Each structure stands twice: as structure tokens, then as C-alpha cells.
Amino acid sequence: MSLAEHLTELRSRLLRCTIAVLVLGTVSLLFAKPIFGLLMRPVLDALPEGNRALVYTSGIEELNVLMKVGVYCGIFLTTPVILMQLWGFVSPGLYPEERRFAAPFVMFGSIAFILGAAFCYFAVLPSMFKFLLNEEETLALEQRLDMARLRADDALRFLRIGDAERAGVLAKETSEALRATGEGQAPAPELTPSAAVELKARLDGLGKLVDAASDGFDGSARGVLRQVVDKRVEAVAAYGRQDYAAASESMEAAASLLAGVAPTRTEELSGLWKLEKELAAANALHEAARWTRPMLTMHEQLSLVLLLILAFGVIFELPLVMALLGVVGVVRSSWLFKYQRHAFVVCLIAAAIITPTGDVVNLSLMAGPMLLCYELGVLLVWMVERRRARNAAETGITPVS
């Protein structure tokens, strides 16, 4: 075939690939929304509870995102067709015994692409987005604070059902756990917890404590409880005026009145109030630590996820592409062995560029498969050359080096 005929053949095969992408992409548009939700699952799982949502910044961004999902799904589903057309383009230059590798090439090429995409989705994306969207210290603080809050709520429930002793024990244990992990202590110098946040949490805790304690008191204590509620109302008014000192003083007075209602419960009620104050301080510290919060857009996250999935799919195709080049005679195993160290450096640089994070784990998850695929490709090229040499020896034809 002449050069013009080769270009005509290439154009016809590219046209077939384009038609296949358009057809399968159009079908994928019907399921674009659930497919997009599946692709974004690693991103949403890495976001904090209550903030697991993606935003769009223009009226047509969501539509554009769904259309992009359809196009990329069409490319993904067209992988067998693309590989088949690629093999059909290079097969005229192969020996007849080499052309029978067409079916294995298409099958294993499709499987390799799917394996690469699956490896990226299940192994790389979850760890990458957890590293990007969560600070380890802040996440640990949030988990311990949630546990302490649950235990404090259980202590209030024991008080509500009349088991003040058990409530006091649980409050003491929770308070000791908070101090042991540092949440109830003074904050770090670089963190400036908001007084408003802490006092708001104290007001909520005092209200829960009053509600739990009032169920166990008889009518004789109703007058004192009324004074407690009045003091809390004063604290709320002072909080609204941003007079935080007066609000704190009113809450302390309310807690003292509440603890003195029943002499047998004074210690337990004081312990519960102390726990509520420590939880408020820990909550303010947590809010100060989370002064940056993610607000992710649909388009940017989809582009990042699709880029990585396609990159890993192509990386897992590397051994087959190298084997195909070896079959055609473009590369030789001796040359690949000679520049093996250079290939390692190139793989590490490429992994560092593609990987959006700077941690060693995600870099290894990208560079490791690239290096393994390169070594597997070298092995396949060597096997192709061995087979070609053996066939040439049987037919008495010396292979071209």
C-alpha cells in the first residue's frame, strides 16, 4: 500500500471508532446521573458528615457535566472497538502466524483497561481524596469529640430516668477521657477558638442538663428550677448582646442553683455541668481547627476522577502496546533493558505529575503499577522475539535485527 492508501485506511478506522463512541456515548447519556453519582462516590465518602455534596457554579454546568460523563463512558465502552481497529491497521504488516493474536490482543487489552480503571477507583481514589479533604489531626479530634458527646447524652439519659449515680460515673469517665486526649485543655497557640461558639455550646448543654434534671424533681423544687431557667434566659440575652462575660456568669449561677436543688445529686450535677463545659471548649477548638472547608464543584471533580481513571486504564495497556510494538519490530527487548533505569525515572516523574497529592502512598500507588507494567511489557517483547527467532530457525529465514 502507498502512503495515501495507508492514510485512507487510518481515516476509515478512526471514523469507525468515532461512530462507536458517539453511539455508545448517546446511550450512556440516558444513565449519566447515576453513573456520575457512582464516579463521585470516593469524593463524597471523603467529605465530612453533613457536607457530602458537590456544587455547580453556573446554570449549565450540571448539564455539561452529564454530557461529559456520557462522552467518557462512550470512550470507555468503545475500548474493544478501538483495540480491534488498531489491530486491523497494523495486521497487514504481520506474519500470518502473528495475525492470530488479534482476538487475544482485543480481549486482554479490554481486560487490562478495566483492571486499570478498577484499581484506580477502588485503591487510589479513596486514599487520595481522604488525604486531600481531611486533615488527620482534625479528623481524629472530630471522632473523639463525637464519642464524648454520645457518652454525655447517655449520662443525661441516666439522670432523666433517676439514676443520678450512674450519670455521675459516666460523666466523670467521659471528662477524664477528654482531658487525657487534650480536648478539655487549653488550645494550641496557633488556634483561636471563638468565644461565641463555646458559649453557644454551653447554652445548649445547660438546656439539656436542665431538661434531664427536671424530670426527677418533685413540685417543691419547681421554684428553684424556674430560677435556673430565668438565669439561662439572662445568659441567652447577654449572649445576644455579645456580653460573653455576663452570659458565662449567668450560666454558672444557673448551674449552681441546679446543683443545690437536691443535696444528694450535687456532685453528679456539678460533674455533668463540668463535662458540658469541657465539651463546649472542645467543640470550639474543633471549629477553630476547621477554618478551611472544602467546597467542590461538579466539573472539577469529574475532570480529576476521569483523568485518573483513564490514566490508569492506559497504564495497564502499556504491556500490550509494548508487545505490539515488539511484534511490528519498532522496539527490541535489548534496547528496553538498556534504558530500563531511564524508564524508571520517567515513570516516577510521570506519576508525580499525574498524582495531585504529594504523599508517598498515592505516589507509590501510581508509580508502582507503571513500573510493573513496564517490566511486564519488556518481558512480553522478549517473548515475542524468542518466538520470532524460533519460527525463523524452523523456516530457515534469518530475522532482521
PDB file of N, CA and C in Angstrom, residues 92-182:
ATOM      1  N   PRO A  92      -1.784  -5.967   8.556  1.00  0.00           N
ATOM      2  CA  PRO A  92      -1.220  -6.290   7.229  1.00  0.00           C
ATOM      3  C   PRO A  92       0.296  -6.403   7.222  1.00  0.00           C
ATOM      4  N   GLY A  93       0.984  -5.797   8.190  1.00  0.00           N
ATOM      5  CA  GLY A  93       2.435  -5.882   8.230  1.00  0.00           C
ATOM      6  C   GLY A  93       2.957  -7.031   9.058  1.00  0.00           C
ATOM      7  N   LEU A  94       2.077  -7.922   9.501  1.00  0.00           N
ATOM      8  CA  LEU A  94       2.488  -9.032  10.348  1.00  0.00           C
ATOM      9  C   LEU A  94       2.533 -10.328   9.555  1.00  0.00           C
ATOM     10  N   TYR A  95       3.256 -11.299  10.131  1.00  0.00           N
ATOM     11  CA  TYR A  95       3.261 -12.641   9.557  1.00  0.00           C
ATOM     12  C   TYR A  95       1.904 -13.305   9.794  1.00  0.00           C
ATOM     13  N   PRO A  96       1.552 -14.273   8.950  1.00  0.00           N
ATOM     14  CA  PRO A  96       0.250 -14.932   9.129  1.00  0.00           C
ATOM     15  C   PRO A  96       0.089 -15.561  10.511  1.00  0.00           C
ATOM     16  N   GLU A  97       1.183 -16.135  11.061  1.00  0.00           N
ATOM     17  CA  GLU A  97       1.044 -16.758  12.383  1.00  0.00           C
ATOM     18  C   GLU A  97       0.908 -15.722  13.491  1.00  0.00           C
ATOM     19  N   GLU A  98       1.303 -14.471  13.198  1.00  0.00           N
ATOM     20  CA  GLU A  98       1.176 -13.415  14.199  1.00  0.00           C
ATOM     21  C   GLU A  98      -0.204 -12.757  14.172  1.00  0.00           C
ATOM     22  N   ARG A  99      -0.885 -12.888  13.059  1.00  0.00           N
ATOM     23  CA  ARG A  99      -2.207 -12.264  12.949  1.00  0.00           C
ATOM     24  C   ARG A  99      -3.251 -12.966  13.816  1.00  0.00           C
ATOM     25  N   ARG A 100      -2.961 -14.198  14.213  1.00  0.00           N
ATOM     26  CA  ARG A 100      -3.943 -14.903  15.042  1.00  0.00           C
ATOM     27  C   ARG A 100      -3.959 -14.404  16.482  1.00  0.00           C
ATOM     28  N   PHE A 101      -3.087 -13.448  16.776  1.00  0.00           N
ATOM     29  CA  PHE A 101      -3.116 -12.855  18.116  1.00  0.00           C
ATOM     30  C   PHE A 101      -4.144 -11.732  18.219  1.00  0.00           C
ATOM     31  N   ALA A 102      -4.940 -11.520  17.181  1.00  0.00           N
ATOM     32  CA  ALA A 102      -5.894 -10.414  17.180  1.00  0.00           C
ATOM     33  C   ALA A 102      -6.907 -10.550  18.322  1.00  0.00           C
ATOM     34  N   ALA A 103      -7.533 -11.730  18.411  1.00  0.00           N
ATOM     35  CA  ALA A 103      -8.551 -11.922  19.458  1.00  0.00           C
ATOM     36  C   ALA A 103      -7.963 -11.791  20.860  1.00  0.00           C
ATOM     37  N   PRO A 104      -6.821 -12.443  21.154  1.00  0.00           N
ATOM     38  CA  PRO A 104      -6.230 -12.235  22.494  1.00  0.00           C
ATOM     39  C   PRO A 104      -5.851 -10.779  22.760  1.00  0.00           C
ATOM     40  N   PHE A 105      -5.372 -10.079  21.717  1.00  0.00           N
ATOM     41  CA  PHE A 105      -4.990  -8.680  21.915  1.00  0.00           C
ATOM     42  C   PHE A 105      -6.202  -7.838  22.311  1.00  0.00           C
ATOM     43  N   VAL A 106      -7.309  -8.012  21.617  1.00  0.00           N
ATOM     44  CA  VAL A 106      -8.513  -7.241  21.929  1.00  0.00           C
ATOM     45  C   VAL A 106      -9.062  -7.632  23.297  1.00  0.00           C
ATOM     46  N   MET A 107      -9.096  -8.933  23.578  1.00  0.00           N
ATOM     47  CA  MET A 107      -9.670  -9.388  24.841  1.00  0.00           C
ATOM     48  C   MET A 107      -8.821  -8.934  26.031  1.00  0.00           C
ATOM     49  N   PHE A 108      -7.517  -9.221  25.979  1.00  0.00           N
ATOM     50  CA  PHE A 108      -6.657  -8.856  27.104  1.00  0.00           C
ATOM     51  C   PHE A 108      -6.469  -7.339  27.206  1.00  0.00           C
ATOM     52  N   GLY A 109      -6.535  -6.645  26.052  1.00  0.00           N
ATOM     53  CA  GLY A 109      -6.460  -5.192  26.113  1.00  0.00           C
ATOM     54  C   GLY A 109      -7.660  -4.591  26.826  1.00  0.00           C
ATOM     55  N   SER A 110      -8.850  -5.129  26.544  1.00  0.00           N
ATOM     56  CA  SER A 110     -10.051  -4.649  27.229  1.00  0.00           C
ATOM     57  C   SER A 110     -10.008  -4.976  28.713  1.00  0.00           C
ATOM     58  N   ILE A 111      -9.569  -6.193  29.028  1.00  0.00           N
ATOM     59  CA  ILE A 111      -9.475  -6.579  30.438  1.00  0.00           C
ATOM     60  C   ILE A 111      -8.461  -5.717  31.179  1.00  0.00           C
ATOM     61  N   ALA A 112      -7.318  -5.433  30.521  1.00  0.00           N
ATOM     62  CA  ALA A 112      -6.290  -4.605  31.157  1.00  0.00           C
ATOM     63  C   ALA A 112      -6.805  -3.198  31.432  1.00  0.00           C
ATOM     64  N   PHE A 113      -7.552  -2.634  30.487  1.00  0.00           N
ATOM     65  CA  PHE A 113      -8.105  -1.291  30.697  1.00  0.00           C
ATOM     66  C   PHE A 113      -9.094  -1.288  31.854  1.00  0.00           C
ATOM     67  N   ILE A 114      -9.949  -2.300  31.931  1.00  0.00           N
ATOM     68  CA  ILE A 114     -10.921  -2.383  33.023  1.00  0.00           C
ATOM     69  C   ILE A 114     -10.213  -2.570  34.357  1.00  0.00           C
ATOM     70  N   LEU A 115      -9.171  -3.401  34.389  1.00  0.00           N
ATOM     71  CA  LEU A 115      -8.420  -3.598  35.622  1.00  0.00           C
ATOM     72  C   LEU A 115      -7.750  -2.311  36.077  1.00  0.00           C
ATOM     73  N   GLY A 116      -7.201  -1.555  35.133  1.00  0.00           N
ATOM     74  CA  GLY A 116      -6.584  -0.284  35.491  1.00  0.00           C
ATOM     75  C   GLY A 116      -7.588   0.698  36.059  1.00  0.00           C
ATOM     76  N   ALA A 117      -8.756   0.793  35.417  1.00  0.00           N
ATOM     77  CA  ALA A 117      -9.790   1.691  35.916  1.00  0.00           C
ATOM     78  C   ALA A 117     -10.286   1.247  37.288  1.00  0.00           C
ATOM     79  N   ALA A 118     -10.469  -0.063  37.472  1.00  0.00           N
ATOM     80  CA  ALA A 118     -10.937  -0.572  38.768  1.00  0.00           C
ATOM     81  C   ALA A 118      -9.896  -0.339  39.863  1.00  0.00           C
ATOM     82  N   PHE A 119      -8.631  -0.534  39.537  1.00  0.00           N
ATOM     83  CA  PHE A 119      -7.572  -0.288  40.521  1.00  0.00           C
ATOM     84  C   PHE A 119      -7.564   1.174  40.955  1.00  0.00           C
ATOM     85  N   CYS A 120      -7.747   2.071  40.004  1.00  0.00           N
ATOM     86  CA  CYS A 120      -7.793   3.492  40.336  1.00  0.00           C
ATOM     87  C   CYS A 120      -9.000   3.807  41.200  1.00  0.00           C
ATOM     88  N   TYR A 121     -10.158   3.260  40.848  1.00  0.00           N
ATOM     89  CA  TYR A 121     -11.401   3.594  41.558  1.00  0.00           C
ATOM     90  C   TYR A 121     -11.411   3.055  42.984  1.00  0.00           C
ATOM     91  N   PHE A 122     -10.958   1.820  43.162  1.00  0.00           N
ATOM     92  CA  PHE A 122     -11.069   1.187  44.476  1.00  0.00           C
ATOM     93  C   PHE A 122      -9.838   1.380  45.351  1.00  0.00           C
ATOM     94  N   ALA A 123      -8.658   1.584  44.767  1.00  0.00           N
ATOM     95  CA  ALA A 123      -7.430   1.663  45.564  1.00  0.00           C
ATOM     96  C   ALA A 123      -6.869   3.071  45.661  1.00  0.00           C
ATOM     97  N   VAL A 124      -6.891   3.809  44.547  1.00  0.00           N
ATOM     98  CA  VAL A 124      -6.220   5.114  44.523  1.00  0.00           C
ATOM     99  C   VAL A 124      -7.145   6.236  44.968  1.00  0.00           C
ATOM    100  N   LEU A 125      -8.338   6.325  44.386  1.00  0.00           N
ATOM    101  CA  LEU A 125      -9.208   7.463  44.645  1.00  0.00           C
ATOM    102  C   LEU A 125      -9.624   7.598  46.116  1.00  0.00           C
ATOM    103  N   PRO A 126     -10.031   6.519  46.813  1.00  0.00           N
ATOM    104  CA  PRO A 126     -10.416   6.716  48.226  1.00  0.00           C
ATOM    105  C   PRO A 126      -9.297   7.274  49.086  1.00  0.00           C
ATOM    106  N   SER A 127      -8.099   6.695  48.992  1.00  0.00           N
ATOM    107  CA  SER A 127      -6.992   7.191  49.818  1.00  0.00           C
ATOM    108  C   SER A 127      -6.570   8.590  49.394  1.00  0.00           C
ATOM    109  N   MET A 128      -6.625   8.888  48.106  1.00  0.00           N
ATOM    110  CA  MET A 128      -6.203  10.200  47.625  1.00  0.00           C
ATOM    111  C   MET A 128      -7.131  11.298  48.139  1.00  0.00           C
ATOM    112  N   PHE A 129      -8.446  11.087  48.021  1.00  0.00           N
ATOM    113  CA  PHE A 129      -9.378  12.129  48.450  1.00  0.00           C
ATOM    114  C   PHE A 129      -9.434  12.250  49.974  1.00  0.00           C
ATOM    115  N   LYS A 130      -9.231  11.163  50.696  1.00  0.00           N
ATOM    116  CA  LYS A 130      -9.156  11.278  52.152  1.00  0.00           C
ATOM    117  C   LYS A 130      -7.935  12.094  52.561  1.00  0.00           C
ATOM    118  N   PHE A 131      -6.840  11.934  51.834  1.00  0.00           N
ATOM    119  CA  PHE A 131      -5.648  12.735  52.117  1.00  0.00           C
ATOM    120  C   PHE A 131      -5.873  14.199  51.758  1.00  0.00           C
ATOM    121  N   LEU A 132      -6.561  14.451  50.650  1.00  0.00           N
ATOM    122  CA  LEU A 132      -6.766  15.815  50.196  1.00  0.00           C
ATOM    123  C   LEU A 132      -7.797  16.569  51.025  1.00  0.00           C
ATOM    124  N   LEU A 133      -8.874  15.894  51.424  1.00  0.00           N
ATOM    125  CA  LEU A 133     -10.020  16.579  52.010  1.00  0.00           C
ATOM    126  C   LEU A 133     -10.100  16.480  53.520  1.00  0.00           C
ATOM    127  N   ASN A 134      -9.214  15.716  54.144  1.00  0.00           N
ATOM    128  CA  ASN A 134      -9.268  15.575  55.600  1.00  0.00           C
ATOM    129  C   ASN A 134      -7.873  15.699  56.182  1.00  0.00           C
ATOM    130  N   GLU A 135      -7.748  16.590  57.164  1.00  0.00           N
ATOM    131  CA  GLU A 135      -6.523  16.652  57.931  1.00  0.00           C
ATOM    132  C   GLU A 135      -6.596  15.604  59.031  1.00  0.00           C
ATOM    133  N   GLU A 136      -5.528  14.843  59.188  1.00  0.00           N
ATOM    134  CA  GLU A 136      -5.543  13.701  60.100  1.00  0.00           C
ATOM    135  C   GLU A 136      -5.852  14.130  61.531  1.00  0.00           C
ATOM    136  N   GLU A 137      -5.233  15.202  62.002  1.00  0.00           N
ATOM    137  CA  GLU A 137      -5.450  15.630  63.379  1.00  0.00           C
ATOM    138  C   GLU A 137      -6.886  16.113  63.585  1.00  0.00           C
ATOM    139  N   THR A 138      -7.401  16.885  62.627  1.00  0.00           N
ATOM    140  CA  THR A 138      -8.772  17.388  62.738  1.00  0.00           C
ATOM    141  C   THR A 138      -9.774  16.253  62.711  1.00  0.00           C
ATOM    142  N   LEU A 139      -9.539  15.258  61.850  1.00  0.00           N
ATOM    143  CA  LEU A 139     -10.438  14.116  61.767  1.00  0.00           C
ATOM    144  C   LEU A 139     -10.429  13.318  63.062  1.00  0.00           C
ATOM    145  N   ALA A 140      -9.250  13.099  63.653  1.00  0.00           N
ATOM    146  CA  ALA A 140      -9.171  12.377  64.921  1.00  0.00           C
ATOM    147  C   ALA A 140      -9.866  13.156  66.029  1.00  0.00           C
ATOM    148  N   LEU A 141      -9.690  14.465  66.055  1.00  0.00           N
ATOM    149  CA  LEU A 141     -10.362  15.299  67.051  1.00  0.00           C
ATOM    150  C   LEU A 141     -11.865  15.210  66.907  1.00  0.00           C
ATOM    151  N   GLU A 142     -12.364  15.242  65.687  1.00  0.00           N
ATOM    152  CA  GLU A 142     -13.801  15.160  65.448  1.00  0.00           C
ATOM    153  C   GLU A 142     -14.366  13.820  65.912  1.00  0.00           C
ATOM    154  N   GLN A 143     -13.646  12.742  65.645  1.00  0.00           N
ATOM    155  CA  GLN A 143     -14.125  11.425  66.064  1.00  0.00           C
ATOM    156  C   GLN A 143     -14.181  11.305  67.583  1.00  0.00           C
ATOM    157  N   ARG A 144     -13.141  11.805  68.280  1.00  0.00           N
ATOM    158  CA  ARG A 144     -13.155  11.739  69.751  1.00  0.00           C
ATOM    159  C   ARG A 144     -14.234  12.642  70.342  1.00  0.00           C
ATOM    160  N   LEU A 145     -14.456  13.789  69.717  1.00  0.00           N
ATOM    161  CA  LEU A 145     -15.490  14.695  70.197  1.00  0.00           C
ATOM    162  C   LEU A 145     -16.876  14.090  70.013  1.00  0.00           C
ATOM    163  N   ASP A 146     -17.106  13.434  68.894  1.00  0.00           N
ATOM    164  CA  ASP A 146     -18.398  12.764  68.676  1.00  0.00           C
ATOM    165  C   ASP A 146     -18.622  11.669  69.708  1.00  0.00           C
ATOM    166  N   MET A 147     -17.582  10.893  70.002  1.00  0.00           N
ATOM    167  CA  MET A 147     -17.719   9.843  71.005  1.00  0.00           C
ATOM    168  C   MET A 147     -18.037  10.428  72.384  1.00  0.00           C
ATOM    169  N   ALA A 148     -17.359  11.519  72.751  1.00  0.00           N
ATOM    170  CA  ALA A 148     -17.614  12.157  74.044  1.00  0.00           C
ATOM    171  C   ALA A 148     -19.026  12.716  74.113  1.00  0.00           C
ATOM    172  N   ARG A 149     -19.502  13.281  73.026  1.00  0.00           N
ATOM    173  CA  ARG A 149     -20.869  13.815  73.003  1.00  0.00           C
ATOM    174  C   ARG A 149     -21.895  12.709  73.173  1.00  0.00           C
ATOM    175  N   LEU A 150     -21.679  11.571  72.544  1.00  0.00           N
ATOM    176  CA  LEU A 150     -22.607  10.439  72.696  1.00  0.00           C
ATOM    177  C   LEU A 150     -22.631   9.940  74.136  1.00  0.00           C
ATOM    178  N   ARG A 151     -21.460   9.863  74.748  1.00  0.00           N
ATOM    179  CA  ARG A 151     -21.407   9.412  76.149  1.00  0.00           C
ATOM    180  C   ARG A 151     -22.054  10.435  77.084  1.00  0.00           C
ATOM    181  N   ALA A 152     -21.888  11.717  76.809  1.00  0.00           N
ATOM    182  CA  ALA A 152     -22.538  12.743  77.626  1.00  0.00           C
ATOM    183  C   ALA A 152     -24.054  12.666  77.499  1.00  0.00           C
ATOM    184  N   ASP A 153     -24.551  12.407  76.288  1.00  0.00           N
ATOM    185  CA  ASP A 153     -26.003  12.247  76.114  1.00  0.00           C
ATOM    186  C   ASP A 153     -26.522  11.049  76.895  1.00  0.00           C
ATOM    187  N   ASP A 154     -25.752   9.978  76.936  1.00  0.00           N
ATOM    188  CA  ASP A 154     -26.167   8.814  77.732  1.00  0.00           C
ATOM    189  C   ASP A 154     -26.186   9.140  79.228  1.00  0.00           C
ATOM    190  N   ALA A 155     -25.230   9.947  79.685  1.00  0.00           N
ATOM    191  CA  ALA A 155     -25.225  10.355  81.095  1.00  0.00           C
ATOM    192  C   ALA A 155     -26.475  11.161  81.419  1.00  0.00           C
ATOM    193  N   LEU A 156     -26.890  12.050  80.526  1.00  0.00           N
ATOM    194  CA  LEU A 156     -28.109  12.817  80.748  1.00  0.00           C
ATOM    195  C   LEU A 156     -29.342  11.912  80.748  1.00  0.00           C
ATOM    196  N   ARG A 157     -29.324  10.877  79.965  1.00  0.00           N
ATOM    197  CA  ARG A 157     -30.460   9.943  79.959  1.00  0.00           C
ATOM    198  C   ARG A 157     -30.550   9.190  81.283  1.00  0.00           C
ATOM    199  N   PHE A 158     -29.397   8.796  81.834  1.00  0.00           N
ATOM    200  CA  PHE A 158     -29.413   8.155  83.157  1.00  0.00           C
ATOM    201  C   PHE A 158     -29.978   9.112  84.209  1.00  0.00           C
ATOM    202  N   LEU A 159     -29.620  10.390  84.112  1.00  0.00           N
ATOM    203  CA  LEU A 159     -30.156  11.371  85.062  1.00  0.00           C
ATOM    204  C   LEU A 159     -31.658  11.534  84.882  1.00  0.00           C
ATOM    205  N   ARG A 160     -32.129  11.502  83.657  1.00  0.00           N
ATOM    206  CA  ARG A 160     -33.558  11.679  83.394  1.00  0.00           C
ATOM    207  C   ARG A 160     -34.383  10.531  83.962  1.00  0.00           C
ATOM    208  N   ILE A 161     -33.859   9.317  83.947  1.00  0.00           N
ATOM    209  CA  ILE A 161     -34.617   8.176  84.465  1.00  0.00           C
ATOM    210  C   ILE A 161     -34.404   7.968  85.958  1.00  0.00           C
ATOM    211  N   GLY A 162     -33.639   8.872  86.593  1.00  0.00           N
ATOM    212  CA  GLY A 162     -33.493   8.817  88.043  1.00  0.00           C
ATOM    213  C   GLY A 162     -32.235   8.147  88.550  1.00  0.00           C
ATOM    214  N   ASP A 163     -31.361   7.664  87.669  1.00  0.00           N
ATOM    215  CA  ASP A 163     -30.124   7.013  88.101  1.00  0.00           C
ATOM    216  C   ASP A 163     -29.000   8.041  88.089  1.00  0.00           C
ATOM    217  N   ALA A 164     -29.018   8.945  89.095  1.00  0.00           N
ATOM    218  CA  ALA A 164     -28.034  10.026  89.141  1.00  0.00           C
ATOM    219  C   ALA A 164     -26.626   9.502  89.377  1.00  0.00           C
ATOM    220  N   GLU A 165     -26.517   8.427  90.146  1.00  0.00           N
ATOM    221  CA  GLU A 165     -25.193   7.882  90.438  1.00  0.00           C
ATOM    222  C   GLU A 165     -24.520   7.380  89.162  1.00  0.00           C
ATOM    223  N   ARG A 166     -25.257   6.634  88.364  1.00  0.00           N
ATOM    224  CA  ARG A 166     -24.690   6.134  87.102  1.00  0.00           C
ATOM    225  C   ARG A 166     -24.371   7.294  86.160  1.00  0.00           C
ATOM    226  N   ALA A 167     -25.201   8.333  86.153  1.00  0.00           N
ATOM    227  CA  ALA A 167     -24.944   9.502  85.325  1.00  0.00           C
ATOM    228  C   ALA A 167     -23.651  10.191  85.738  1.00  0.00           C
ATOM    229  N   GLY A 168     -23.430  10.304  87.054  1.00  0.00           N
ATOM    230  CA  GLY A 168     -22.214  10.945  87.540  1.00  0.00           C
ATOM    231  C   GLY A 168     -20.968  10.154  87.185  1.00  0.00           C
ATOM    232  N   VAL A 169     -21.046   8.832  87.297  1.00  0.00           N
ATOM    233  CA  VAL A 169     -19.895   7.991  86.961  1.00  0.00           C
ATOM    234  C   VAL A 169     -19.546   8.115  85.479  1.00  0.00           C
ATOM    235  N   LEU A 170     -20.566   8.073  84.630  1.00  0.00           N
ATOM    236  CA  LEU A 170     -20.329   8.171  83.193  1.00  0.00           C
ATOM    237  C   LEU A 170     -19.782   9.546  82.821  1.00  0.00           C
ATOM    238  N   ALA A 171     -20.291  10.605  83.478  1.00  0.00           N
ATOM    239  CA  ALA A 171     -19.788  11.955  83.210  1.00  0.00           C
ATOM    240  C   ALA A 171     -18.331  12.080  83.635  1.00  0.00           C
ATOM    241  N   LYS A 172     -17.976  11.491  84.773  1.00  0.00           N
ATOM    242  CA  LYS A 172     -16.589  11.549  85.237  1.00  0.00           C
ATOM    243  C   LYS A 172     -15.660  10.812  84.285  1.00  0.00           C
ATOM    244  N   GLU A 173     -16.072   9.636  83.822  1.00  0.00           N
ATOM    245  CA  GLU A 173     -15.246   8.873  82.892  1.00  0.00           C
ATOM    246  C   GLU A 173     -15.047   9.628  81.579  1.00  0.00           C
ATOM    247  N   THR A 174     -16.123  10.235  81.082  1.00  0.00           N
ATOM    248  CA  THR A 174     -16.019  10.982  79.828  1.00  0.00           C
ATOM    249  C   THR A 174     -15.116  12.201  79.980  1.00  0.00           C
ATOM    250  N   SER A 175     -15.246  12.888  81.121  1.00  0.00           N
ATOM    251  CA  SER A 175     -14.407  14.056  81.375  1.00  0.00           C
ATOM    252  C   SER A 175     -12.929  13.667  81.455  1.00  0.00           C
ATOM    253  N   GLU A 176     -12.633  12.566  82.116  1.00  0.00           N
ATOM    254  CA  GLU A 176     -11.249  12.101  82.210  1.00  0.00           C
ATOM    255  C   GLU A 176     -10.711  11.718  80.837  1.00  0.00           C
ATOM    256  N   ALA A 177     -11.559  11.111  80.002  1.00  0.00           N
ATOM    257  CA  ALA A 177     -11.126  10.749  78.645  1.00  0.00           C
ATOM    258  C   ALA A 177     -10.821  11.989  77.814  1.00  0.00           C
ATOM    259  N   LEU A 178     -11.629  13.041  77.975  1.00  0.00           N
ATOM    260  CA  LEU A 178     -11.374  14.278  77.256  1.00  0.00           C
ATOM    261  C   LEU A 178     -10.054  14.914  77.679  1.00  0.00           C
ATOM    262  N   ARG A 179      -9.800  14.953  78.980  1.00  0.00           N
ATOM    263  CA  ARG A 179      -8.556  15.541  79.457  1.00  0.00           C
ATOM    264  C   ARG A 179      -7.346  14.707  79.045  1.00  0.00           C
ATOM    265  N   ALA A 180      -7.536  13.383  78.984  1.00  0.00           N
ATOM    266  CA  ALA A 180      -6.417  12.510  78.597  1.00  0.00           C
ATOM    267  C   ALA A 180      -6.000  12.733  77.153  1.00  0.00           C
ATOM    268  N   THR A 181      -6.953  13.035  76.276  1.00  0.00           N
ATOM    269  CA  THR A 181      -6.640  13.259  74.861  1.00  0.00           C
ATOM    270  C   THR A 181      -6.387  14.721  74.543  1.00  0.00           C
ATOM    271  N   GLY A 182      -6.564  15.609  75.542  1.00  0.00           N
ATOM    272  CA  GLY A 182      -6.202  17.008  75.362  1.00  0.00           C
ATOM    273  C   GLY A 182      -7.318  17.906  74.906  1.00  0.00           C
TER     274      GLY A 182
END
